[in-house]
PDB file of C-alpha atoms and ligand atoms in Angstrom:
ATOM      1  CA  PHE W   1    -199.433  93.660  77.168  1.00 57.00           C
ATOM      2  CA  PRO W   2    -197.609  91.113  79.259  1.00 76.00           C
ATOM      3  CA  HIS W   3    -194.645  91.951  81.445  1.00 87.00           C
ATOM      4  CA  ARG W   4    -191.524  89.892  81.487  1.00 94.00           C
ATOM      5  CA  VAL W   5    -190.720  88.004  84.690  1.00 96.00           C
ATOM      6  CA  VAL W   6    -187.111  86.925  85.099  1.00 97.00           C
ATOM      7  CA  ILE W   7    -186.598  84.321  87.832  1.00 97.00           C
ATOM      8  CA  GLN W   8    -183.080  83.802  89.184  1.00 96.00           C
ATOM      9  CA  PRO W   9    -182.689  81.097  91.848  1.00 96.00           C
ATOM     10  CA  VAL W  10    -179.542  82.822  93.151  1.00 97.00           C
ATOM     11  CA  ILE W  11    -178.301  86.305  92.315  1.00 97.00           C
ATOM     12  CA  ASP W  12    -176.151  89.039  93.817  1.00 98.00           C
ATOM     13  CA  SER W  13    -179.037  91.542  93.925  1.00 98.00           C
ATOM     14  CA  THR W  14    -182.255  91.692  91.910  1.00 98.00           C
ATOM     15  CA  ASN W  15    -181.870  95.488  91.775  1.00 98.00           C
ATOM     16  CA  GLN W  16    -178.439  94.993  90.214  1.00 98.00           C
ATOM     17  CA  TYR W  17    -179.900  92.536  87.688  1.00 98.00           C
ATOM     18  CA  ILE W  18    -182.364  95.157  86.443  1.00 98.00           C
ATOM     19  CA  LEU W  19    -179.643  97.817  86.344  1.00 98.00           C
ATOM     20  CA  ASN W  20    -177.452  95.485  84.258  1.00 98.00           C
ATOM     21  CA  HIS W  21    -180.218  94.561  81.785  1.00 97.00           C
ATOM     22  CA  LEU W  22    -182.043  97.834  81.188  1.00 96.00           C
ATOM     23  CA  ALA W  23    -181.586  97.652  77.439  1.00 95.00           C
ATOM     24  CA  GLU W  24    -183.535  94.381  77.206  1.00 95.00           C
ATOM     25  CA  LEU W  25    -186.256  95.287  79.684  1.00 96.00           C
ATOM     26  CA  LYS W  26    -189.455  97.295  79.514  1.00 96.00           C
ATOM     27  CA  LYS W  27    -191.228  99.350  82.132  1.00 97.00           C
ATOM     28  CA  GLY W  28    -192.974  97.020  84.572  1.00 97.00           C
ATOM     29  CA  ASP W  29    -190.744  93.987  83.957  1.00 97.00           C
ATOM     30  CA  LEU W  30    -189.832  92.018  87.074  1.00 98.00           C
ATOM     31  CA  CYS W  31    -186.854  90.122  88.431  1.00 98.00           C
ATOM     32  CA  LEU W  32    -187.466  87.593  91.217  1.00 98.00           C
ATOM     33  CA  SER W  33    -185.000  85.568  93.225  1.00 98.00           C
ATOM     34  CA  GLU W  34    -184.887  83.005  96.032  1.00 95.00           C
ATOM     35  CA  HIS W  35    -181.553  84.099  97.450  1.00 95.00           C
ATOM     36  CA  GLN W  36    -179.386  87.205  97.103  1.00 96.00           C
ATOM     37  CA  THR W  37    -175.710  86.981  97.927  1.00 96.00           C
ATOM     38  CA  ALA W  38    -175.348  90.779  98.085  1.00 97.00           C
ATOM     39  CA  GLY W  39    -178.823  92.113  98.824  1.00 97.00           C
ATOM     40  CA  ARG W  40    -178.597  95.768  99.677  1.00 97.00           C
ATOM     41  CA  GLY W  41    -180.429  98.418 101.669  1.00 95.00           C
ATOM     42  CA  ARG W  42    -180.055 102.169 101.786  1.00 90.00           C
ATOM     43  CA  ARG W  43    -176.644 103.815 102.061  1.00 87.00           C
ATOM     44  CA  GLY W  44    -174.646 100.660 101.446  1.00 88.00           C
ATOM     45  CA  ARG W  45    -176.367  98.703 104.207  1.00 92.00           C
ATOM     46  CA  GLN W  46    -176.955  94.994 103.822  1.00 94.00           C
ATOM     47  CA  TRP W  47    -180.288  93.242 103.227  1.00 96.00           C
ATOM     48  CA  LEU W  48    -180.071  89.612 104.350  1.00 93.00           C
ATOM     49  CA  SER W  49    -181.853  87.321 101.900  1.00 92.00           C
ATOM     50  CA  PRO W  50    -181.471  83.642 102.753  1.00 83.00           C
ATOM     51  CA  PHE W  51    -182.951  80.795 100.722  1.00 80.00           C
ATOM     52  CA  ALA W  52    -186.688  80.749 100.120  1.00 81.00           C
ATOM     53  CA  GLY W  53    -187.689  82.740 103.177  1.00 92.00           C
ATOM     54  CA  GLN W  54    -188.684  85.936 101.403  1.00 96.00           C
ATOM     55  CA  LEU W  55    -190.440  87.509  98.506  1.00 98.00           C
ATOM     56  CA  ILE W  56    -187.591  89.258  96.715  1.00 98.00           C
ATOM     57  CA  LEU W  57    -188.421  91.303  93.677  1.00 98.00           C
ATOM     58  CA  SER W  58    -187.277  94.254  91.640  1.00 98.00           C
ATOM     59  CA  ILE W  59    -189.255  96.176  89.053  1.00 98.00           C
ATOM     60  CA  TYR W  60    -188.017  98.314  86.245  1.00 98.00           C
ATOM     61  CA  TRP W  61    -190.006 101.561  86.212  1.00 98.00           C
ATOM     62  CA  THR W  62    -189.832 104.933  84.510  1.00 97.00           C
ATOM     63  CA  LEU W  63    -191.121 108.299  85.698  1.00 97.00           C
ATOM     64  CA  ASN W  64    -191.299 111.824  84.370  1.00 97.00           C
ATOM     65  CA  ALA W  65    -188.004 113.352  85.505  1.00 96.00           C
ATOM     66  CA  ARG W  66    -189.644 116.776  85.913  1.00 95.00           C
ATOM     67  CA  LYS W  67    -191.974 115.583  88.643  1.00 94.00           C
ATOM     68  CA  PRO W  68    -190.952 115.118  92.295  1.00 91.00           C
ATOM     69  CA  LEU W  69    -189.695 111.657  93.129  1.00 93.00           C
ATOM     70  CA  ASP W  70    -189.704 111.896  96.914  1.00 92.00           C
ATOM     71  CA  GLY W  71    -193.126 110.319  97.491  1.00 95.00           C
ATOM     72  CA  LEU W  72    -192.348 107.210  95.481  1.00 97.00           C
ATOM     73  CA  SER W  73    -191.092 105.012  98.331  1.00 96.00           C
ATOM     74  CA  LEU W  74    -194.170 105.952 100.378  1.00 97.00           C
ATOM     75  CA  VAL W  75    -196.534 104.945  97.561  1.00 98.00           C
ATOM     76  CA  ILE W  76    -194.723 101.624  97.177  1.00 98.00           C
ATOM     77  CA  GLY W  77    -194.958 101.049 100.932  1.00 98.00           C
ATOM     78  CA  MET W  78    -198.696 101.767 100.867  1.00 98.00           C
ATOM     79  CA  ALA W  79    -199.157  99.385  97.910  1.00 98.00           C
ATOM     80  CA  ILE W  80    -197.361  96.555  99.740  1.00 98.00           C
ATOM     81  CA  ALA W  81    -199.195  97.271 103.003  1.00 98.00           C
ATOM     82  CA  ASP W  82    -202.574  97.203 101.222  1.00 98.00           C
ATOM     83  CA  ALA W  83    -201.602  94.036  99.327  1.00 98.00           C
ATOM     84  CA  ILE W  84    -200.834  92.295 102.636  1.00 98.00           C
ATOM     85  CA  LYS W  85    -204.025  93.701 104.179  1.00 97.00           C
ATOM     86  CA  SER W  86    -206.020  92.364 101.211  1.00 98.00           C
ATOM     87  CA  ALA W  87    -204.676  88.904 102.116  1.00 97.00           C
ATOM     88  CA  GLY W  88    -205.909  89.304 105.706  1.00 96.00           C
ATOM     89  CA  GLY W  89    -202.899  90.874 107.475  1.00 96.00           C
ATOM     90  CA  LYS W  90    -204.212  93.780 109.513  1.00 92.00           C
ATOM     91  CA  GLU W  91    -201.284  94.673 111.744  1.00 92.00           C
ATOM     92  CA  ILE W  92    -199.101  96.224 109.045  1.00 97.00           C
ATOM     93  CA  ASN W  93    -197.691  99.725 109.506  1.00 97.00           C
ATOM     94  CA  LEU W  94    -195.286 101.942 107.638  1.00 98.00           C
ATOM     95  CA  LYS W  95    -192.248 103.791 108.831  1.00 97.00           C
ATOM     96  CA  TRP W  96    -191.281 106.819 106.812  1.00 96.00           C
ATOM     97  CA  PRO W  97    -189.760 106.744 104.278  1.00 94.00           C
ATOM     98  CA  ASN W  98    -189.182 103.111 103.240  1.00 93.00           C
ATOM     99  CA  ASP W  99    -189.980 100.447 105.825  1.00 96.00           C
ATOM    100  CA  LEU W 100    -192.905  98.139 106.473  1.00 98.00           C
ATOM    101  CA  LEU W 101    -193.421  97.122 110.077  1.00 98.00           C
ATOM    102  CA  LEU W 102    -195.304  94.310 111.743  1.00 97.00           C
ATOM    103  CA  ASN W 103    -196.048  95.132 115.375  1.00 94.00           C
ATOM    104  CA  GLY W 104    -193.266  97.718 115.257  1.00 94.00           C
ATOM    105  CA  ARG W 105    -190.615  95.375 113.846  1.00 95.00           C
ATOM    106  CA  LYS W 106    -189.171  95.534 110.328  1.00 96.00           C
ATOM    107  CA  LEU W 107    -191.040  93.192 107.980  1.00 97.00           C
ATOM    108  CA  ALA W 108    -189.974  94.498 104.592  1.00 98.00           C
ATOM    109  CA  GLY W 109    -187.736  97.040 102.941  1.00 96.00           C
ATOM    110  CA  ILE W 110    -187.888  99.098  99.771  1.00 97.00           C
ATOM    111  CA  LEU W 111    -184.860 100.292  97.842  1.00 97.00           C
ATOM    112  CA  ILE W 112    -185.288 102.627  94.877  1.00 97.00           C
ATOM    113  CA  GLU W 113    -182.225 103.169  92.698  1.00 97.00           C
ATOM    114  CA  ILE W 114    -181.985 105.533  89.759  1.00 97.00           C
ATOM    115  CA  ALA W 115    -180.383 103.964  86.693  1.00 97.00           C
ATOM    116  CA  ASN W 116    -180.178 107.009  84.441  1.00 96.00           C
ATOM    117  CA  ARG W 117    -182.084 109.867  82.867  1.00 96.00           C
ATOM    118  CA  GLN W 118    -182.971 110.075  79.177  1.00 95.00           C
ATOM    119  CA  GLN W 119    -184.326 113.560  78.474  1.00 96.00           C
ATOM    120  CA  ASP W 120    -187.497 113.728  80.565  1.00 97.00           C
ATOM    121  CA  GLN W 121    -187.544 110.057  81.432  1.00 97.00           C
ATOM    122  CA  LEU W 122    -186.086 108.831  84.678  1.00 97.00           C
ATOM    123  CA  ASN W 123    -185.234 105.107  84.560  1.00 98.00           C
ATOM    124  CA  LEU W 124    -185.278 103.455  87.921  1.00 98.00           C
ATOM    125  CA  VAL W 125    -185.447 100.180  89.733  1.00 98.00           C
ATOM    126  CA  ILE W 126    -187.766  99.500  92.635  1.00 98.00           C
ATOM    127  CA  GLY W 127    -186.514  96.720  94.909  1.00 98.00           C
ATOM    128  CA  ILE W 128    -188.650  95.033  97.532  1.00 98.00           C
ATOM    129  CA  GLY W 129    -187.794  92.394 100.117  1.00 98.00           C
ATOM    130  CA  ILE W 130    -190.582  90.949 102.299  1.00 98.00           C
ATOM    131  CA  ASN W 131    -189.789  88.471 105.085  1.00 97.00           C
ATOM    132  CA  LEU W 132    -192.087  85.453 104.996  1.00 96.00           C
ATOM    133  CA  SER W 133    -190.287  82.979 107.261  1.00 94.00           C
ATOM    134  CA  LEU W 134    -186.639  83.214 108.257  1.00 89.00           C
ATOM    135  CA  PRO W 135    -185.973  80.471 110.813  1.00 79.00           C
ATOM    136  CA  LYS W 136    -182.202  80.478 110.305  1.00 72.00           C
ATOM    137  CA  LEU W 137    -181.644  84.213 110.519  1.00 71.00           C
ATOM    138  CA  LYS W 138    -182.662  84.741 114.093  1.00 65.00           C
ATOM    139  CA  ALA W 139    -179.536  86.396 115.463  1.00 68.00           C
ATOM    140  CA  GLN W 140    -178.098  88.006 112.369  1.00 79.00           C
ATOM    141  CA  ILE W 141    -180.234  91.098 111.882  1.00 86.00           C
ATOM    142  CA  ASP W 142    -179.139  94.028 114.011  1.00 86.00           C
ATOM    143  CA  GLN W 143    -182.584  95.545 114.573  1.00 90.00           C
ATOM    144  CA  PRO W 144    -185.982  94.148 115.608  1.00 93.00           C
ATOM    145  CA  TRP W 145    -187.485  92.346 112.625  1.00 94.00           C
ATOM    146  CA  ALA W 146    -190.602  90.387 111.761  1.00 95.00           C
ATOM    147  CA  GLU W 147    -191.810  87.677 109.392  1.00 95.00           C
ATOM    148  CA  LEU W 148    -195.223  87.456 107.752  1.00 97.00           C
ATOM    149  CA  CYS W 149    -195.774  83.866 108.939  1.00 97.00           C
ATOM    150  CA  GLU W 150    -196.365  85.345 112.411  1.00 96.00           C
ATOM    151  CA  ILE W 151    -199.780  86.559 111.272  1.00 97.00           C
ATOM    152  CA  LEU W 152    -200.442  84.732 107.977  1.00 98.00           C
ATOM    153  CA  PRO W 153    -198.889  81.258 108.308  1.00 96.00           C
ATOM    154  CA  GLN W 154    -200.998  79.853 105.452  1.00 95.00           C
ATOM    155  CA  LEU W 155    -200.296  82.630 102.961  1.00 96.00           C
ATOM    156  CA  ASP W 156    -199.034  81.324  99.629  1.00 96.00           C
ATOM    157  CA  ARG W 157    -196.012  83.230  98.344  1.00 96.00           C
ATOM    158  CA  ASN W 158    -197.231  83.281  94.732  1.00 96.00           C
ATOM    159  CA  GLU W 159    -200.535  84.718  95.867  1.00 97.00           C
ATOM    160  CA  LEU W 160    -198.694  87.410  97.819  1.00 98.00           C
ATOM    161  CA  LEU W 161    -196.591  88.188  94.744  1.00 97.00           C
ATOM    162  CA  ILE W 162    -199.707  88.636  92.596  1.00 97.00           C
ATOM    163  CA  ARG W 163    -201.372  90.858  95.178  1.00 98.00           C
ATOM    164  CA  VAL W 164    -198.222  92.975  95.611  1.00 98.00           C
ATOM    165  CA  VAL W 165    -197.644  93.435  91.875  1.00 97.00           C
ATOM    166  CA  LYS W 166    -201.318  94.283  91.214  1.00 97.00           C
ATOM    167  CA  HIS W 167    -201.332  96.903  93.963  1.00 98.00           C
ATOM    168  CA  LEU W 168    -198.003  98.313  92.809  1.00 98.00           C
ATOM    169  CA  TYR W 169    -199.090  98.822  89.198  1.00 97.00           C
ATOM    170  CA  LEU W 170    -202.305 100.532  90.367  1.00 97.00           C
ATOM    171  CA  TYR W 171    -200.698 102.788  92.962  1.00 98.00           C
ATOM    172  CA  LEU W 172    -197.758 103.689  90.711  1.00 98.00           C
ATOM    173  CA  ALA W 173    -200.182 104.736  87.958  1.00 97.00           C
ATOM    174  CA  ALA W 174    -202.072 106.950  90.440  1.00 98.00           C
ATOM    175  CA  PHE W 175    -198.768 108.444  91.665  1.00 98.00           C
ATOM    176  CA  GLU W 176    -197.760 109.245  88.084  1.00 97.00           C
ATOM    177  CA  ARG W 177    -201.069 111.018  87.443  1.00 96.00           C
ATOM    178  CA  GLU W 178    -201.462 112.872  90.728  1.00 96.00           C
ATOM    179  CA  GLY W 179    -198.337 112.571  92.881  1.00 96.00           C
ATOM    180  CA  ILE W 180    -198.990 112.278  96.637  1.00 97.00           C
ATOM    181  CA  ASN W 181    -202.688 113.148  96.399  1.00 96.00           C
ATOM    182  CA  ALA W 182    -205.138 113.556  99.276  1.00 95.00           C
ATOM    183  CA  VAL W 183    -206.073 109.860  99.188  1.00 96.00           C
ATOM    184  CA  PHE W 184    -202.423 108.856  99.618  1.00 97.00           C
ATOM    185  CA  ARG W 185    -201.919 111.405 102.415  1.00 96.00           C
ATOM    186  CA  GLU W 186    -204.931 110.109 104.293  1.00 95.00           C
ATOM    187  CA  LYS W 187    -203.895 106.488 103.784  1.00 96.00           C
ATOM    188  CA  TRP W 188    -200.411 107.387 105.015  1.00 96.00           C
ATOM    189  CA  ALA W 189    -201.752 108.963 108.206  1.00 95.00           C
ATOM    190  CA  GLU W 190    -203.776 105.790 108.889  1.00 96.00           C
ATOM    191  CA  THR W 191    -200.842 103.437 108.314  1.00 96.00           C
ATOM    192  CA  ASP W 192    -197.850 105.431 109.657  1.00 97.00           C
ATOM    193  CA  TYR W 193    -196.635 103.733 112.838  1.00 97.00           C
ATOM    194  CA  TYR W 194    -195.246 107.005 114.208  1.00 97.00           C
ATOM    195  CA  PHE W 195    -198.087 109.341 113.187  1.00 96.00           C
ATOM    196  CA  ASN W 196    -198.641 111.992 115.883  1.00 96.00           C
ATOM    197  CA  LYS W 197    -195.840 110.457 117.934  1.00 97.00           C
ATOM    198  CA  GLU W 198    -192.534 111.902 119.047  1.00 97.00           C
ATOM    199  CA  VAL W 199    -189.649 110.935 116.758  1.00 97.00           C
ATOM    200  CA  ASN W 200    -186.008 111.746 116.175  1.00 97.00           C
ATOM    201  CA  ILE W 201    -184.916 112.858 112.731  1.00 97.00           C
ATOM    202  CA  ILE W 202    -181.245 112.121 112.185  1.00 95.00           C
ATOM    203  CA  THR W 203    -179.551 114.419 109.689  1.00 92.00           C
ATOM    204  CA  GLU W 204    -175.878 114.411 108.784  1.00 90.00           C
ATOM    205  CA  LYS W 205    -175.246 117.207 111.264  1.00 92.00           C
ATOM    206  CA  GLN W 206    -177.754 116.830 114.077  1.00 93.00           C
ATOM    207  CA  THR W 207    -180.737 115.061 115.612  1.00 95.00           C
ATOM    208  CA  ILE W 208    -184.073 116.876 115.696  1.00 95.00           C
ATOM    209  CA  THR W 209    -186.857 115.776 118.033  1.00 96.00           C
ATOM    210  CA  GLY W 210    -190.492 116.588 117.391  1.00 97.00           C
ATOM    211  CA  ILE W 211    -193.981 115.299 116.724  1.00 98.00           C
ATOM    212  CA  ASN W 212    -194.533 113.570 113.379  1.00 97.00           C
ATOM    213  CA  GLN W 213    -197.404 115.428 111.680  1.00 96.00           C
ATOM    214  CA  GLY W 214    -197.548 113.206 108.599  1.00 95.00           C
ATOM    215  CA  ILE W 215    -196.467 114.032 105.055  1.00 96.00           C
ATOM    216  CA  ASP W 216    -196.949 116.863 102.589  1.00 94.00           C
ATOM    217  CA  GLU W 217    -197.832 116.679  98.886  1.00 94.00           C
ATOM    218  CA  ASN W 218    -194.218 115.832  98.040  1.00 94.00           C
ATOM    219  CA  GLY W 219    -193.909 113.013 100.566  1.00 95.00           C
ATOM    220  CA  TYR W 220    -191.709 115.089 102.892  1.00 96.00           C
ATOM    221  CA  ILE W 221    -192.189 114.370 106.599  1.00 97.00           C
ATOM    222  CA  LEU W 222    -193.594 117.226 108.712  1.00 97.00           C
ATOM    223  CA  ILE W 223    -192.098 117.580 112.181  1.00 97.00           C
ATOM    224  CA  LYS W 224    -193.390 119.988 114.811  1.00 97.00           C
ATOM    225  CA  THR W 225    -190.636 120.889 117.253  1.00 95.00           C
ATOM    226  CA  LYS W 226    -191.112 121.840 120.921  1.00 92.00           C
ATOM    227  CA  ASN W 227    -190.947 125.537 120.107  1.00 94.00           C
ATOM    228  CA  GLY W 228    -193.793 125.157 117.615  1.00 94.00           C
ATOM    229  CA  GLU W 229    -191.732 125.281 114.433  1.00 96.00           C
ATOM    230  CA  LEU W 230    -192.910 123.068 111.533  1.00 97.00           C
ATOM    231  CA  LEU W 231    -189.947 121.496 109.726  1.00 96.00           C
ATOM    232  CA  LYS W 232    -189.926 119.376 106.546  1.00 96.00           C
ATOM    233  CA  PHE W 233    -187.474 116.624 105.685  1.00 96.00           C
ATOM    234  CA  ASN W 234    -186.760 114.661 102.567  1.00 93.00           C
ATOM    235  CA  GLY W 235    -186.416 110.885 102.929  1.00 91.00           C
ATOM    236  CA  GLY W 236    -183.270 110.699 100.824  1.00 86.00           C
ATOM    237  CA  GLU W 237    -181.375 112.797 103.324  1.00 86.00           C
ATOM    238  CA  VAL W 238    -182.444 111.747 106.801  1.00 93.00           C
ATOM    239  CA  SER W 239    -183.465 108.751 108.900  1.00 94.00           C
ATOM    240  CA  LEU W 240    -186.276 108.464 111.422  1.00 95.00           C
ATOM    241  CA  ARG W 241    -185.700 106.846 114.806  1.00 94.00           C
ATOM    242  CA  LYS W 242    -187.807 106.532 117.896  1.00 89.00           C
ATOM    243  CA  PRO W 243    -186.450 108.736 120.698  1.00 87.00           C
TER     244      PRO W 243
HETATM  245  P1  ATP A   1    -183.412 103.968 107.458  1.00 73.65           P
HETATM  246  O1  ATP A   1    -184.520 104.349 108.377  1.00 73.65           O
HETATM  247  O2  ATP A   1    -182.381 105.013 107.309  1.00 73.65           O
HETATM  248  O3  ATP A   1    -183.885 103.415 106.146  1.00 73.65           O
HETATM  249  P2  ATP A   1    -182.828 101.226 108.303  1.00 73.65           P
HETATM  250  O4  ATP A   1    -182.188 100.721 109.545  1.00 73.65           O
HETATM  251  O5  ATP A   1    -184.227 100.811 108.015  1.00 73.65           O
HETATM  252  O6  ATP A   1    -182.650 102.795 108.240  1.00 73.65           O
HETATM  253  P3  ATP A   1    -182.115 100.331 105.706  1.00 73.65           P
HETATM  254  O7  ATP A   1    -180.924 100.636 104.894  1.00 73.65           O
HETATM  255  O8  ATP A   1    -183.446 100.845 105.260  1.00 73.65           O
HETATM  256  O9  ATP A   1    -181.861 100.780 107.176  1.00 73.65           O
HETATM  257  O10 ATP A   1    -182.225  98.755 105.822  1.00 73.65           O
HETATM  258  C1  ATP A   1    -181.099  97.969 106.053  1.00 73.65           C
HETATM  259  C2  ATP A   1    -181.173  97.418 107.458  1.00 73.65           C
HETATM  260  O11 ATP A   1    -182.256  96.481 107.530  1.00 73.65           O
HETATM  261  C3  ATP A   1    -179.967  96.610 107.875  1.00 73.65           C
HETATM  262  O12 ATP A   1    -178.962  97.444 108.406  1.00 73.65           O
HETATM  263  C4  ATP A   1    -180.529  95.644 108.920  1.00 73.65           C
HETATM  264  O13 ATP A   1    -180.596  96.256 110.189  1.00 73.65           O
HETATM  265  C5  ATP A   1    -181.955  95.445 108.464  1.00 73.65           C
HETATM  266  N1  ATP A   1    -182.147  94.169 107.753  1.00 73.65           N
HETATM  267  C6  ATP A   1    -181.322  93.498 106.927  1.00 73.65           C
HETATM  268  N2  ATP A   1    -181.885  92.389 106.440  1.00 73.65           N
HETATM  269  C7  ATP A   1    -183.130  92.348 106.963  1.00 73.65           C
HETATM  270  C8  ATP A   1    -184.211  91.448 106.854  1.00 73.65           C
HETATM  271  N3  ATP A   1    -184.177  90.364 106.085  1.00 73.65           N
HETATM  272  N4  ATP A   1    -185.332  91.751 107.556  1.00 73.65           N
HETATM  273  C9  ATP A   1    -185.419  92.843 108.333  1.00 73.65           C
HETATM  274  N5  ATP A   1    -184.438  93.725 108.478  1.00 73.65           N
HETATM  275  C10 ATP A   1    -183.302  93.486 107.812  1.00 73.65           C
HETATM  276  C1  BTN A   2    -184.036  98.768 103.125  1.00 73.65           C
HETATM  277  O1  BTN A   2    -184.824  98.534 104.033  1.00 73.65           O
HETATM  278  O2  BTN A   2    -183.047  99.466 103.223  1.00 73.65           O
HETATM  279  C2  BTN A   2    -184.320  98.274 101.753  1.00 73.65           C
HETATM  280  C3  BTN A   2    -184.083  96.832 101.566  1.00 73.65           C
HETATM  281  C4  BTN A   2    -184.451  96.450 100.161  1.00 73.65           C
HETATM  282  C5  BTN A   2    -184.208  94.997  99.870  1.00 73.65           C
HETATM  283  C6  BTN A   2    -184.633  94.619  98.487  1.00 73.65           C
HETATM  284  S1  BTN A   2    -184.615  92.877  98.231  1.00 73.65           S
HETATM  285  C7  BTN A   2    -184.837  93.098  96.507  1.00 73.65           C
HETATM  286  C8  BTN A   2    -183.974  94.286  96.116  1.00 73.65           C
HETATM  287  N1  BTN A   2    -182.620  93.888  95.808  1.00 73.65           N
HETATM  288  C9  BTN A   2    -181.732  94.414  96.670  1.00 73.65           C
HETATM  289  O3  BTN A   2    -180.508  94.233  96.638  1.00 73.65           O
HETATM  290  N2  BTN A   2    -182.376  95.174  97.578  1.00 73.65           N
HETATM  291  C10 BTN A   2    -183.803  95.202  97.342  1.00 73.65           C
END
């Protein structure tokens, strides 16, 4: 059964579009745009989305509200990373919990927003922004960033879209059946830029330094501190930074 694809040349935010049109949309429907005037990241941060330089999409999805949600952004990251790898891009890594990196610089972001809960059904929107070529943005992003044209200058954006959506539907279905299963955990360890490296975990109250030991079956990050303690953190609450 076909999914609806809404294409908006200009919009405030494709995530906001889905949130505003839930009643007309079905699970798996997509909203695409060329340019967002108020693209957003986590915690009210801004996602810069100039004209035609990105793949910007949001997907309406539903999940069982009784199951843990924490691993979702990781599964989406793995789907996008594998989609790009399937098009020939090898140097893609993930940064827990929601970033895609190219040679250590931010290539894409994922923003999951919960719309509402109807009994056991959680309605949510999955937003993805992937940089393809951003010649005019050079100085405006306040952290190291990357564009896919660095490694795949010939890649067609429609082809990337198809690969990303195919991988997403497959990986989301597996996540719904099995959560963060052993295959996902292994894939994560292979793709995580900071796996087995020292990282800082920034919480509201403090910064914790330790070695990143990968993720558990809920998608929590496992950090081994200097005194040998193994701590777990949830991606909704903390940020990871290199020390
Ligand atoms: P966290 O690890 O907590 O998620 P983050 O720095 O990745 O932190 P996000 O909210 O995930 O923050 O992403 C928003 C940030 O992404 C912005 O503050 C900006 O630094 C960066 N950013 C904004 N637009 C782009 C873009 N087009 N490409 C790459 N990075 C961008
Ligand atoms: C992040 O790194 O914090 C997440 C950035 C997510 C950006 C995408 S672009 C499509 C969708 N619409 C938005 O307003 N944000 C997401």
